[in-house]
PDB file of C-alpha atoms and ligand atoms in Angstrom:
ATOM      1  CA  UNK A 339      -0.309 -14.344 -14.714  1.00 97.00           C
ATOM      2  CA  UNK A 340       3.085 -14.474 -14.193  1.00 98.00           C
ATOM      3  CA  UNK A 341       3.661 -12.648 -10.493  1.00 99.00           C
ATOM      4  CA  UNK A 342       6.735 -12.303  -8.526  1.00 99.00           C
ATOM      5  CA  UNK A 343       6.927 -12.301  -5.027  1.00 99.00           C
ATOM      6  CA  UNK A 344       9.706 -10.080  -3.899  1.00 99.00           C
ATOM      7  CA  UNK A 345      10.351 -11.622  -0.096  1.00 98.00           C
ATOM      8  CA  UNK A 346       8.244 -14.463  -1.168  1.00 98.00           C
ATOM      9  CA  UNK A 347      10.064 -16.956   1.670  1.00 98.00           C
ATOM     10  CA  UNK A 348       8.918 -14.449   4.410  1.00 98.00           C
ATOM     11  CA  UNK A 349       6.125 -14.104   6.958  1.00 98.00           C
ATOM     12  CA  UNK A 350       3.706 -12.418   4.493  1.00 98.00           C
ATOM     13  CA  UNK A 351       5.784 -13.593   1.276  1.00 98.00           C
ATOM     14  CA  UNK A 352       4.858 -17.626   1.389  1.00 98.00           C
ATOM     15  CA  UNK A 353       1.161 -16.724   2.261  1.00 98.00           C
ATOM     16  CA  UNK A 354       0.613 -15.071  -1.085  1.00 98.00           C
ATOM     17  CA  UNK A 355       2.529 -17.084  -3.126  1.00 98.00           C
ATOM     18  CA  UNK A 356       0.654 -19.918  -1.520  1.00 98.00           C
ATOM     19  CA  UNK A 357      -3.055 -17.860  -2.370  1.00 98.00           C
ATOM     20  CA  UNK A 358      -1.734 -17.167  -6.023  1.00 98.00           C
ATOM     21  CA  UNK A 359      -0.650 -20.735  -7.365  1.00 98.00           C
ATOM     22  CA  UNK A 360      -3.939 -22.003  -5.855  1.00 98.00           C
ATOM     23  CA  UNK A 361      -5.839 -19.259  -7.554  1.00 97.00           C
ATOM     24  CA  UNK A 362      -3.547 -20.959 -10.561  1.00 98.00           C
ATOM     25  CA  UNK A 363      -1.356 -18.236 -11.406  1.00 98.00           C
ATOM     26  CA  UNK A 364       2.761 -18.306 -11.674  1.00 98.00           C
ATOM     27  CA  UNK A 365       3.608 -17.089  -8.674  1.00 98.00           C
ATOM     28  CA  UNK A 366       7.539 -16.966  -7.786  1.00 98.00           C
ATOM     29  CA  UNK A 367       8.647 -16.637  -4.267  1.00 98.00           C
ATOM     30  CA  UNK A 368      11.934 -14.483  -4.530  1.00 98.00           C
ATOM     31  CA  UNK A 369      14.268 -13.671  -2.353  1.00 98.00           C
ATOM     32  CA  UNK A 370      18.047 -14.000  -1.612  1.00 98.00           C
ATOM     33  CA  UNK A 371      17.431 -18.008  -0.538  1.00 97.00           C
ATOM     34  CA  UNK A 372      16.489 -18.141  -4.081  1.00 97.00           C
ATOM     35  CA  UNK A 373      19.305 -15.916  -5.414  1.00 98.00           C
ATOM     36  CA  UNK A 374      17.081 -12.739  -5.795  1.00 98.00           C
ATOM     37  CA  UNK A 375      18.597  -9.804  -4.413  1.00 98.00           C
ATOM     38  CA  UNK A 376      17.298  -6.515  -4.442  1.00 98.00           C
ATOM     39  CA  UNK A 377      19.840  -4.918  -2.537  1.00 98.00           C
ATOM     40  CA  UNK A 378      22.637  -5.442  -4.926  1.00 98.00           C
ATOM     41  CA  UNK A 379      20.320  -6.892  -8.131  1.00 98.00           C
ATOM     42  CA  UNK A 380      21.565 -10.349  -8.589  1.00 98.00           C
ATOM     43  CA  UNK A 381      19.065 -12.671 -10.092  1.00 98.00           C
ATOM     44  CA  UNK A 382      16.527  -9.747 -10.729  1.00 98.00           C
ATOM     45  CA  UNK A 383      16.138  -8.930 -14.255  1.00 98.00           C
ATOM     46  CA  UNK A 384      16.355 -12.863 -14.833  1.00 98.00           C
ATOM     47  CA  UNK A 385      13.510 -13.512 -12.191  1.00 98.00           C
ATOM     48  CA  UNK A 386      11.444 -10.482 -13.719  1.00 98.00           C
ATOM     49  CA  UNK A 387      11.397 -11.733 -17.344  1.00 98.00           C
ATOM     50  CA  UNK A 388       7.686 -12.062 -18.718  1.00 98.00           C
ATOM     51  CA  UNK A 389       6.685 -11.353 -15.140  1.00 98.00           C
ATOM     52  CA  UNK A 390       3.307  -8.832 -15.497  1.00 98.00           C
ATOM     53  CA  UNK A 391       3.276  -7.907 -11.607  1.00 99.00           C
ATOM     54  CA  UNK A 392       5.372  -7.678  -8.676  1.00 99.00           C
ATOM     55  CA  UNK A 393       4.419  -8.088  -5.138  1.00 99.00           C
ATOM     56  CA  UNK A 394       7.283  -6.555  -2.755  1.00 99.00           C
ATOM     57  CA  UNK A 395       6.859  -7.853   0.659  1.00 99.00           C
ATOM     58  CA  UNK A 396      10.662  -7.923   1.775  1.00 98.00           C
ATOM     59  CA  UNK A 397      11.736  -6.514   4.900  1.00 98.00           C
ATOM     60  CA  UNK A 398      15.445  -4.893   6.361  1.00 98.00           C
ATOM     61  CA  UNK A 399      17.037  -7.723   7.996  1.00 97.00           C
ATOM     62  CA  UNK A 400      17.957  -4.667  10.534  1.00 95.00           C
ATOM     63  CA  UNK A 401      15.281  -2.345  11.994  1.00 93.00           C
ATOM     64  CA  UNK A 402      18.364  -0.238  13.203  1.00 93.00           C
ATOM     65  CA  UNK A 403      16.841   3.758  11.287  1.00 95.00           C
ATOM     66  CA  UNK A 404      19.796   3.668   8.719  1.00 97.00           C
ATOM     67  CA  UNK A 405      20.490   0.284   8.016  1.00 98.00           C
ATOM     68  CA  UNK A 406      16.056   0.404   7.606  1.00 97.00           C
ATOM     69  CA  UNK A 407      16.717   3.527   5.127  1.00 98.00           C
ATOM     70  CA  UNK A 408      19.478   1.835   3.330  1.00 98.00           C
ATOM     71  CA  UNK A 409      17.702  -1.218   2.751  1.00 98.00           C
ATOM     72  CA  UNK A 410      14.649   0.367   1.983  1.00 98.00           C
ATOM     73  CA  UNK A 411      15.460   2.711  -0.657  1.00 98.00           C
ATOM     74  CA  UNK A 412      18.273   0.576  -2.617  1.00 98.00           C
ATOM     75  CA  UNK A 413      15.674  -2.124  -3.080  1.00 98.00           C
ATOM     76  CA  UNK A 414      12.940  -0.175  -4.102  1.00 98.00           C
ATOM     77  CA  UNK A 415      14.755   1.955  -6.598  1.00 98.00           C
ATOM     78  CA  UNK A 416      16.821  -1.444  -8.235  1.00 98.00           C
ATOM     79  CA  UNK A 417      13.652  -3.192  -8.191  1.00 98.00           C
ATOM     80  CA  UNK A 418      11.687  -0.467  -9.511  1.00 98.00           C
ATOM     81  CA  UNK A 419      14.073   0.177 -12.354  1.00 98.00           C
ATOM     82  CA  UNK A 420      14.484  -3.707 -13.257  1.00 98.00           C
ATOM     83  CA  UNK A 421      10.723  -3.622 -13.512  1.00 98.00           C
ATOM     84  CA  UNK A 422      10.744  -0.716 -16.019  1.00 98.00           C
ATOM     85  CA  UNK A 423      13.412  -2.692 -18.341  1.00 98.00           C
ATOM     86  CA  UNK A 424      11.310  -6.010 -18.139  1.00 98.00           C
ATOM     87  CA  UNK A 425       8.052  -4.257 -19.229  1.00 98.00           C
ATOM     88  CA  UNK A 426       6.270  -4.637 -15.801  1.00 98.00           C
ATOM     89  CA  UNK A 427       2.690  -3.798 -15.410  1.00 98.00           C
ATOM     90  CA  UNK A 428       1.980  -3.355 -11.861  1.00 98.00           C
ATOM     91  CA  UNK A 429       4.047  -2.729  -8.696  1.00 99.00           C
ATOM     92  CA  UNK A 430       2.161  -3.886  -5.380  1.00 99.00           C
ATOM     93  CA  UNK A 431       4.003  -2.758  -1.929  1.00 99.00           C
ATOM     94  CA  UNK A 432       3.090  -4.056   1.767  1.00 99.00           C
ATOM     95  CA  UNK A 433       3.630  -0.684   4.496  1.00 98.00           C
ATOM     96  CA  UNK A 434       2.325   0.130   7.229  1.00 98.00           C
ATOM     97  CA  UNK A 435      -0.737   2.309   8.233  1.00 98.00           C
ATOM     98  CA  UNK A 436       0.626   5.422   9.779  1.00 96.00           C
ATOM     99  CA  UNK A 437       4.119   5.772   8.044  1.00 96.00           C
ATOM    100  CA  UNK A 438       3.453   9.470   8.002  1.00 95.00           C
ATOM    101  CA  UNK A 439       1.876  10.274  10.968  1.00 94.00           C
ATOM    102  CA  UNK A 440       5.500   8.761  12.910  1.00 94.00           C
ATOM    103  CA  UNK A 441       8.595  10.947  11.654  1.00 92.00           C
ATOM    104  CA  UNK A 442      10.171   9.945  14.953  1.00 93.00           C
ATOM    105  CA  UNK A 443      10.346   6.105  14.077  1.00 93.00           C
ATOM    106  CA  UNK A 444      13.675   5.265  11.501  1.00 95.00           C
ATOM    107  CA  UNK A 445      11.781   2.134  10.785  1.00 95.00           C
ATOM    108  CA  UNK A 446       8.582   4.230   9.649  1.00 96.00           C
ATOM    109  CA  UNK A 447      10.616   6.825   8.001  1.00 96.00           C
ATOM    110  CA  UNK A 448      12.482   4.472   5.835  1.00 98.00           C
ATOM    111  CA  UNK A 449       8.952   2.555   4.684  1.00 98.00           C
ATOM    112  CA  UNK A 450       7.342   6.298   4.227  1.00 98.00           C
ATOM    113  CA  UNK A 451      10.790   6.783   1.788  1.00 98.00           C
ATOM    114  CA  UNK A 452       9.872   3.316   0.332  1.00 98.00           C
ATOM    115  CA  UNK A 453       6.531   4.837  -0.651  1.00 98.00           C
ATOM    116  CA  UNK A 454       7.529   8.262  -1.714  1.00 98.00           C
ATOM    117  CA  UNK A 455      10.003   6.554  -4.850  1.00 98.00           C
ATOM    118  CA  UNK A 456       7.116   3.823  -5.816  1.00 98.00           C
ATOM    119  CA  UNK A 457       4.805   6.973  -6.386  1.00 98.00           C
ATOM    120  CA  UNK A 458       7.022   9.444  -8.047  1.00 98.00           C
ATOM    121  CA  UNK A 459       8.451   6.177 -10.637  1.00 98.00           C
ATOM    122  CA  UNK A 460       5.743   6.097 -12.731  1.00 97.00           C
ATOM    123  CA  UNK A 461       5.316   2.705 -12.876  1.00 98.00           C
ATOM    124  CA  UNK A 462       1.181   1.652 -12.091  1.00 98.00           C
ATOM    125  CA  UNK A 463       0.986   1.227  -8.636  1.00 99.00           C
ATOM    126  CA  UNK A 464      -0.700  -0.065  -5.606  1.00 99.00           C
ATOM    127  CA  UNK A 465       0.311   0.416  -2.002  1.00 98.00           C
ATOM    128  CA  UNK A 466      -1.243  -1.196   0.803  1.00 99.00           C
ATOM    129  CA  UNK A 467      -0.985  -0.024   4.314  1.00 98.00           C
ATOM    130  CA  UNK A 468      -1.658  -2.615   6.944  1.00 98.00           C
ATOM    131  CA  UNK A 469      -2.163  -1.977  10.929  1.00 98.00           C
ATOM    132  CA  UNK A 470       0.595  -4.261  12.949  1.00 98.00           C
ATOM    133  CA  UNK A 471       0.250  -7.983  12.647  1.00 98.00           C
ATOM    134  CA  UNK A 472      -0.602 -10.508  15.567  1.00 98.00           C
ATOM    135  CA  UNK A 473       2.299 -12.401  14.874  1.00 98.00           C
ATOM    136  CA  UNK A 474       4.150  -8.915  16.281  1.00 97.00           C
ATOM    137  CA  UNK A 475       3.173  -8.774  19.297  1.00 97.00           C
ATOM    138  CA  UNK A 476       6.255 -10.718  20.686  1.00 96.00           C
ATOM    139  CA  UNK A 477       8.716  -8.111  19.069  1.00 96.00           C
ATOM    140  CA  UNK A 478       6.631  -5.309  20.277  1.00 97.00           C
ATOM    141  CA  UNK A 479       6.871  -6.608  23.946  1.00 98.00           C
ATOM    142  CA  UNK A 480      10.744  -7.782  23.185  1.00 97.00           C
ATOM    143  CA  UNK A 481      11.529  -3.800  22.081  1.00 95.00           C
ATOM    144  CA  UNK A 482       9.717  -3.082  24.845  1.00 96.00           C
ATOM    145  CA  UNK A 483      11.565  -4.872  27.743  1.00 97.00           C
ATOM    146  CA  UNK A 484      14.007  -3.690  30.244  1.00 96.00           C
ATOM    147  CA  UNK A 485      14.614  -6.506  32.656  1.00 95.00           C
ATOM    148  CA  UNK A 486      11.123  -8.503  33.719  1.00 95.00           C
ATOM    149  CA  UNK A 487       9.329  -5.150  32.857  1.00 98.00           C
ATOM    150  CA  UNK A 488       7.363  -4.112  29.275  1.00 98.00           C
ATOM    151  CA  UNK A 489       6.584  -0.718  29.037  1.00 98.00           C
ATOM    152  CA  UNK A 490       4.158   0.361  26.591  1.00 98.00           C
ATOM    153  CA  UNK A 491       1.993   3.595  25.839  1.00 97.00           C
ATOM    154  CA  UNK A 492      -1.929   3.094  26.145  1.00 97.00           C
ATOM    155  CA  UNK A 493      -2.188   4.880  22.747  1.00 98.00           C
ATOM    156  CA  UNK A 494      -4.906   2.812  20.271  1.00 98.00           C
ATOM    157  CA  UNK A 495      -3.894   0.230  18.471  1.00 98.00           C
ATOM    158  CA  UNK A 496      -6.127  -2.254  15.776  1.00 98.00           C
ATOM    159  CA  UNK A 497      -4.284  -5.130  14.909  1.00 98.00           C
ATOM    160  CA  UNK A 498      -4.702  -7.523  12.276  1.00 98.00           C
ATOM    161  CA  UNK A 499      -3.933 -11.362  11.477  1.00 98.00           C
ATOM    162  CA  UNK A 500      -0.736 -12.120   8.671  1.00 98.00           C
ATOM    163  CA  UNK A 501      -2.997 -14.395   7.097  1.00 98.00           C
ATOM    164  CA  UNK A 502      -5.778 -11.834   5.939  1.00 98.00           C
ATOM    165  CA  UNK A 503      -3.075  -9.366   5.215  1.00 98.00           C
ATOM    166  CA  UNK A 504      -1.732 -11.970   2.717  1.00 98.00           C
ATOM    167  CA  UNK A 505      -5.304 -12.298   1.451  1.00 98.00           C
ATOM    168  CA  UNK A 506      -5.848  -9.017   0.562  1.00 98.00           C
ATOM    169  CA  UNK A 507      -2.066  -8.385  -0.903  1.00 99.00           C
ATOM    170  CA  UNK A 508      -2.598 -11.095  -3.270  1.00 98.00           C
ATOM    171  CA  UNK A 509      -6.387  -9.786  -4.021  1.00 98.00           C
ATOM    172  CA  UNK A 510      -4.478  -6.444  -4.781  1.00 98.00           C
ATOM    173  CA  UNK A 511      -1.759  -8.192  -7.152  1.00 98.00           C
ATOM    174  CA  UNK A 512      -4.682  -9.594  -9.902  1.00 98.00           C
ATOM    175  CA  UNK A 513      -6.849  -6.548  -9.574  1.00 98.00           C
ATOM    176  CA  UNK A 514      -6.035  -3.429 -11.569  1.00 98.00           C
ATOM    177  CA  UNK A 515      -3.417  -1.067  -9.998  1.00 98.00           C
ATOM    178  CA  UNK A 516      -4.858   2.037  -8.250  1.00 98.00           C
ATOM    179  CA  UNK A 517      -2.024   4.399  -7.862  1.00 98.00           C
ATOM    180  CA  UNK A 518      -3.000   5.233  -4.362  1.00 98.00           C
ATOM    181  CA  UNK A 519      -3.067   3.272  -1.255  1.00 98.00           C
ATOM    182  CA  UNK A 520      -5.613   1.061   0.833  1.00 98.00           C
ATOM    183  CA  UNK A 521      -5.907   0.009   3.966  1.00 98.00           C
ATOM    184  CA  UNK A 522      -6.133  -2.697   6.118  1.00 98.00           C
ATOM    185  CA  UNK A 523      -6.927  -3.742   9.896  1.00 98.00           C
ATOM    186  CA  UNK A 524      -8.558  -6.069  11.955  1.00 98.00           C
ATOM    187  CA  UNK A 525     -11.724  -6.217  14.094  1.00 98.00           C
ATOM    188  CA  UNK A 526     -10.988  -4.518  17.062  1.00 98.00           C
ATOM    189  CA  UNK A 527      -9.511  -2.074  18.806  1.00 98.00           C
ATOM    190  CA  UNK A 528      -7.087  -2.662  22.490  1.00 98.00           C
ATOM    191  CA  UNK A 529      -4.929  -0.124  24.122  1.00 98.00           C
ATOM    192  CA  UNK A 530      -1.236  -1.449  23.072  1.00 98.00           C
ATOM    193  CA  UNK A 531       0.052  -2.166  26.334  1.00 98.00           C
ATOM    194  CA  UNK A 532      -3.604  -4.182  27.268  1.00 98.00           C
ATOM    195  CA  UNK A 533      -2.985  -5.913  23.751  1.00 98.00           C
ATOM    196  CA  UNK A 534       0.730  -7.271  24.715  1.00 98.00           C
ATOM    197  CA  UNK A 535      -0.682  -7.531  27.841  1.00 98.00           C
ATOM    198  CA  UNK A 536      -3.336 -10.525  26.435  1.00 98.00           C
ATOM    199  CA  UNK A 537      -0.713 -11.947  23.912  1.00 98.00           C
ATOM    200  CA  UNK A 538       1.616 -12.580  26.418  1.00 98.00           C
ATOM    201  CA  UNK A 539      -0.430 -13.870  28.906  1.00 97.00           C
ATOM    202  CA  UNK A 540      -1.960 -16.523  26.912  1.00 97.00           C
ATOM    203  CA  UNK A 541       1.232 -17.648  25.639  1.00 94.00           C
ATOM    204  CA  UNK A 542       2.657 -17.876  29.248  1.00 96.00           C
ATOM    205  CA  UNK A 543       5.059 -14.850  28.991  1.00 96.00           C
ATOM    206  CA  UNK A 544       5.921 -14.370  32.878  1.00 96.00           C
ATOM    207  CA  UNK A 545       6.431 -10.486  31.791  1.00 98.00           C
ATOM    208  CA  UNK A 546       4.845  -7.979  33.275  1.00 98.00           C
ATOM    209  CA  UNK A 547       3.247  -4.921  31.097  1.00 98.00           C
ATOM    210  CA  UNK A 548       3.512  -1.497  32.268  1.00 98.00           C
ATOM    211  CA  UNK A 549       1.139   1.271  30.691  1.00 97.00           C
ATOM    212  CA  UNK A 550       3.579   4.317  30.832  1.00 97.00           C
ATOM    213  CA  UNK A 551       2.580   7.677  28.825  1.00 92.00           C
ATOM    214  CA  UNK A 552       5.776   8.597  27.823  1.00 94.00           C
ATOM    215  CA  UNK A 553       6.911   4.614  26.663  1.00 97.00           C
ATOM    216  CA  UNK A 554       8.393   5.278  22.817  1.00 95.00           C
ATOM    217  CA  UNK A 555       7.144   2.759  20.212  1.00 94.00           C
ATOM    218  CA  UNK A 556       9.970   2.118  18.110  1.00 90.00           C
ATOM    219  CA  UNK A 557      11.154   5.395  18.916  1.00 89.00           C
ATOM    220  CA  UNK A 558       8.040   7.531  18.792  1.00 93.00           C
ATOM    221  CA  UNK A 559       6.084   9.225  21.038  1.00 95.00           C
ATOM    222  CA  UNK A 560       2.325   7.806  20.526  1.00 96.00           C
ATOM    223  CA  UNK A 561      -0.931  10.129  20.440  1.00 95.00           C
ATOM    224  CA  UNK A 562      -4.320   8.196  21.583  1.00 97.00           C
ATOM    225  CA  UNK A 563      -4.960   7.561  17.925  1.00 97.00           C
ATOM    226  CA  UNK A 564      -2.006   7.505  15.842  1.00 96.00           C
ATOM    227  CA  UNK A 565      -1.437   3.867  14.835  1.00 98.00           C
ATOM    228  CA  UNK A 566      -4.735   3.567  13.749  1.00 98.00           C
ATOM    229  CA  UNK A 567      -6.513   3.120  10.479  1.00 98.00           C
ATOM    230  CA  UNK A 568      -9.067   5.713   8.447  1.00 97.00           C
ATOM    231  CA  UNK A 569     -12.446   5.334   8.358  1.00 97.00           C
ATOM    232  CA  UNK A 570     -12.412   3.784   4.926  1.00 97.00           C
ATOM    233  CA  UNK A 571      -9.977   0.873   6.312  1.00 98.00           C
ATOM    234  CA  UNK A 572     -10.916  -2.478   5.011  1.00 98.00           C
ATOM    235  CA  UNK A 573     -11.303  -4.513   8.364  1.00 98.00           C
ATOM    236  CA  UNK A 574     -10.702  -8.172   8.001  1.00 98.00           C
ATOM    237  CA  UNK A 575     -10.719 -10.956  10.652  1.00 98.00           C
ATOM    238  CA  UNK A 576      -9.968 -13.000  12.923  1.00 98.00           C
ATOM    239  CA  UNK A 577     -10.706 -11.358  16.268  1.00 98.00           C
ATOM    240  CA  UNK A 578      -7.334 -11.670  18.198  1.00 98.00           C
ATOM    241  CA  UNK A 579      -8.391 -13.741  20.890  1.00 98.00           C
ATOM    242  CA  UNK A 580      -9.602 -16.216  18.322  1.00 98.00           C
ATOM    243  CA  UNK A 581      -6.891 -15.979  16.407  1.00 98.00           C
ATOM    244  CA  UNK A 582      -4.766 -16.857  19.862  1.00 98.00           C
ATOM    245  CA  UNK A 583      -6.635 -20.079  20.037  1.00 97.00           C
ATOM    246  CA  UNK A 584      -5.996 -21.167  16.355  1.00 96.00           C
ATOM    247  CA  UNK A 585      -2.307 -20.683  16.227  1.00 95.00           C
ATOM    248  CA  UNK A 586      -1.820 -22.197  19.750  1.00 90.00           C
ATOM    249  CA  UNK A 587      -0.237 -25.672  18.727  1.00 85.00           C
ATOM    250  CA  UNK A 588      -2.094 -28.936  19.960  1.00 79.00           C
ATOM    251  CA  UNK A 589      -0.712 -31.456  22.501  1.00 71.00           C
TER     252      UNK A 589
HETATM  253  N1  LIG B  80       5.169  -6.511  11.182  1.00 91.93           N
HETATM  254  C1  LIG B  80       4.078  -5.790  11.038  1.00 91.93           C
HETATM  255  O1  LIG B  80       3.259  -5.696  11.955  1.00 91.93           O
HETATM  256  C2  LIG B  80       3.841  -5.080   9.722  1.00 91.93           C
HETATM  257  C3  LIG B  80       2.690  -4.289   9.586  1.00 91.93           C
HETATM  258  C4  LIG B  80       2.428  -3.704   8.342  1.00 91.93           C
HETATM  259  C5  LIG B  80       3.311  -3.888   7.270  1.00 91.93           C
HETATM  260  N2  LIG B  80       4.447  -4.651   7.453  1.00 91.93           N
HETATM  261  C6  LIG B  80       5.338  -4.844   6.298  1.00 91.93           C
HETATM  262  O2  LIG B  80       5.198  -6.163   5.827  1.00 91.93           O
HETATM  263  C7  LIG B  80       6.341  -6.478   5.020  1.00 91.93           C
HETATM  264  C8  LIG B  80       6.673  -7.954   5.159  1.00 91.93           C
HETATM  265  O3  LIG B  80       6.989  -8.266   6.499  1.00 91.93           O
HETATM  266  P1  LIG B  80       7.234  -9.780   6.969  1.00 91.93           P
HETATM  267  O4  LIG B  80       7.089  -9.775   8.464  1.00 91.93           O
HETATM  268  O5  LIG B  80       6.439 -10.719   6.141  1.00 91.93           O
HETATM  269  O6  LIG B  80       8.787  -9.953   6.611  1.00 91.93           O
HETATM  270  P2  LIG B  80       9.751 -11.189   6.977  1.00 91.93           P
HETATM  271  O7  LIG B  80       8.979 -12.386   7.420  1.00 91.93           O
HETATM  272  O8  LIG B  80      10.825 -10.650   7.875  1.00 91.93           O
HETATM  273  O9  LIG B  80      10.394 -11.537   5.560  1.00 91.93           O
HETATM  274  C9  LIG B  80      11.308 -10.679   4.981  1.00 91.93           C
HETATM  275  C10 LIG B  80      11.556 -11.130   3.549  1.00 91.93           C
HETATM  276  O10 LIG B  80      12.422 -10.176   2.935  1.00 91.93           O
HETATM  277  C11 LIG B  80      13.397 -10.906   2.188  1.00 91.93           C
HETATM  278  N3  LIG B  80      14.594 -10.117   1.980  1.00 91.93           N
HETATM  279  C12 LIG B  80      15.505  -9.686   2.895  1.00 91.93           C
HETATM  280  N4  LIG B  80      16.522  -9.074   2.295  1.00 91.93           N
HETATM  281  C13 LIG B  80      16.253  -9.109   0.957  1.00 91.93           C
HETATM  282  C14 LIG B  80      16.954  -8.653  -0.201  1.00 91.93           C
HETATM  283  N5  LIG B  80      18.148  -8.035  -0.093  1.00 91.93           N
HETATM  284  N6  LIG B  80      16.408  -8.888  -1.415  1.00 91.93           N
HETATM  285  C15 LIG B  80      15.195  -9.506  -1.533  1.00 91.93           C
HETATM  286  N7  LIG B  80      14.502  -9.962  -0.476  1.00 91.93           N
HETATM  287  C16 LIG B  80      15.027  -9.775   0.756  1.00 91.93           C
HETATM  288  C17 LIG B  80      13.659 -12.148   3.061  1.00 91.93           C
HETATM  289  O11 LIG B  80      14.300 -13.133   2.254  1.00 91.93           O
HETATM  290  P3  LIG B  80      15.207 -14.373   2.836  1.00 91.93           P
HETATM  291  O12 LIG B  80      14.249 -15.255   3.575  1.00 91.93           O
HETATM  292  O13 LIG B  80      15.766 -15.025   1.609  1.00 91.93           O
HETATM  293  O14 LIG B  80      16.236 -13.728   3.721  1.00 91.93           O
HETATM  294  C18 LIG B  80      12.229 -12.513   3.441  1.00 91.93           C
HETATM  295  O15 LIG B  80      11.607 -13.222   2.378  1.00 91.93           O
HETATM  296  C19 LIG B  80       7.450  -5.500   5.467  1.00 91.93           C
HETATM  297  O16 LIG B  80       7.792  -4.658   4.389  1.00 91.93           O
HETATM  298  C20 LIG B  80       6.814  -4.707   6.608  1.00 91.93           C
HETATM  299  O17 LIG B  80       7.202  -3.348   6.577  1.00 91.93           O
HETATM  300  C21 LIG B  80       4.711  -5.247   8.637  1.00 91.93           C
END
């Protein structure tokens, strides 16, 4: 199958491209290194001839709540509408578990906006909402951080690895669409700040991590259970301390 990869040079992006040409199917990273822009539509109807899916995995280059919105919404409604003209088949879109439990967060908002406009297109769909990555941690702690200091809610959180996120997008992009969403998450369950708390540690982060009640997560006030998954979450490893271990580099 022909498949493009909308973000396809990003975190997520390369990892599915990479699982879809070895699974032997055309699978085109785009992106505005490649001269595919959603945002303003240059390259797109070119990149999206003969193409039978589309994997959006892009991201706002700003988390800032409009410039998120913005981003959000113009790409997903040229993109959508390119897709219509070139006789697309299925439209498969990475968010994140939770987008509308967290009105308070403009990041959150703007994905849960994302979502709304892929459902009411008509265009066959499937949306899959993962739990945070472990390759966030950092830029949780760094949103986090007034001085030396990290202050985070204790509020649940059940993080997952890029690499099985990428797994599971890609399983999504050659299976049929489901016009609904699934979702991910990984093995276990920490209290955020404890979860920083570990990630930073075993990098070597001098920080310290504060567990504060009334710390905002990207603007939102958490509840105990908020950020985390349904009971019908697929749940897909590495454990996070393993996962520490792999991606350390060797000396
Ligand atoms: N971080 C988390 O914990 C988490 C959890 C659940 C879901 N998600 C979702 O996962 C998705 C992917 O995140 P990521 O961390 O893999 O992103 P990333 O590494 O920041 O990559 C972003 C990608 O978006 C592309 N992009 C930016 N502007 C674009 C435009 N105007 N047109 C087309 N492509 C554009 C970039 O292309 P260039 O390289 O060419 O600039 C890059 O390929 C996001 O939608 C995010 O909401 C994240």
């Amino acid at each position: 199958m022909k498949i493009v990869i909308i973000g396809g040079s990003g975190l997520i992006g390369s990892k599915v491209v990479a699982r879809l040409a070895e699974h032997g199917h055309d699978a085109i990273a785009a992106s505005p290194k490649s001269g595919v822009n959603t945002l303003t539509g240059e390259g797109l109807a070119e990149v999206l001839a003969g193409a039978q899916v589309v994997v959006d995995v892009s991201n706002s280059p700003s988390f800032e709540d409009k410039a998120a919105l913005d981003f959000f919404t113009t790409s997903t409604g040229n993109l959508l509408a390119a897709e219509k003209t070139a006789g697309v088949g299925h439209h498969v879109a990475l968010s994140v578990v939770a987008t509308e439990r967290l009105p308070e967060s403009g990041y959150l908002r703007a994905k849960l906006a994302q979502e709304q406009l892929i459902k009411q297109s008509g265009m066959p769909y499937s949306i899959v909402h993962a739990t945070q990555f472990f390759e966030f941690v950092r830029s949780i702690a760094d949103a986090a951080t007034k001085g030396d200091t990290v202050r985070l809610s204790h509020a649940l959180i059940q993080p997952i690895a890029a690499d099985a996120v990428a797994g599971a997008v890609a399983r999504t992009a050659v299976g049929e669409p489901i016009n609904g969403t699934i979702e991910l998450a990984g093995p276990e369950q920490f209290g955020l700040d404890e979860l920083i708390r570990k990630g930073l540690s075993f990098r070597g982060d001098p920080r310290a991590v504060v567990a504060d009640p009334g710390a905002r997560y990207f603007g939102a006030l958490l509840g105990e259970r908020t950020l985390l998954p349904g009971a019908d979450a697929l749940i897909l490893g590495p454990r996070f301390e393993d996962w520490l271990v792999q991606t350390t580099p060797q000396t």
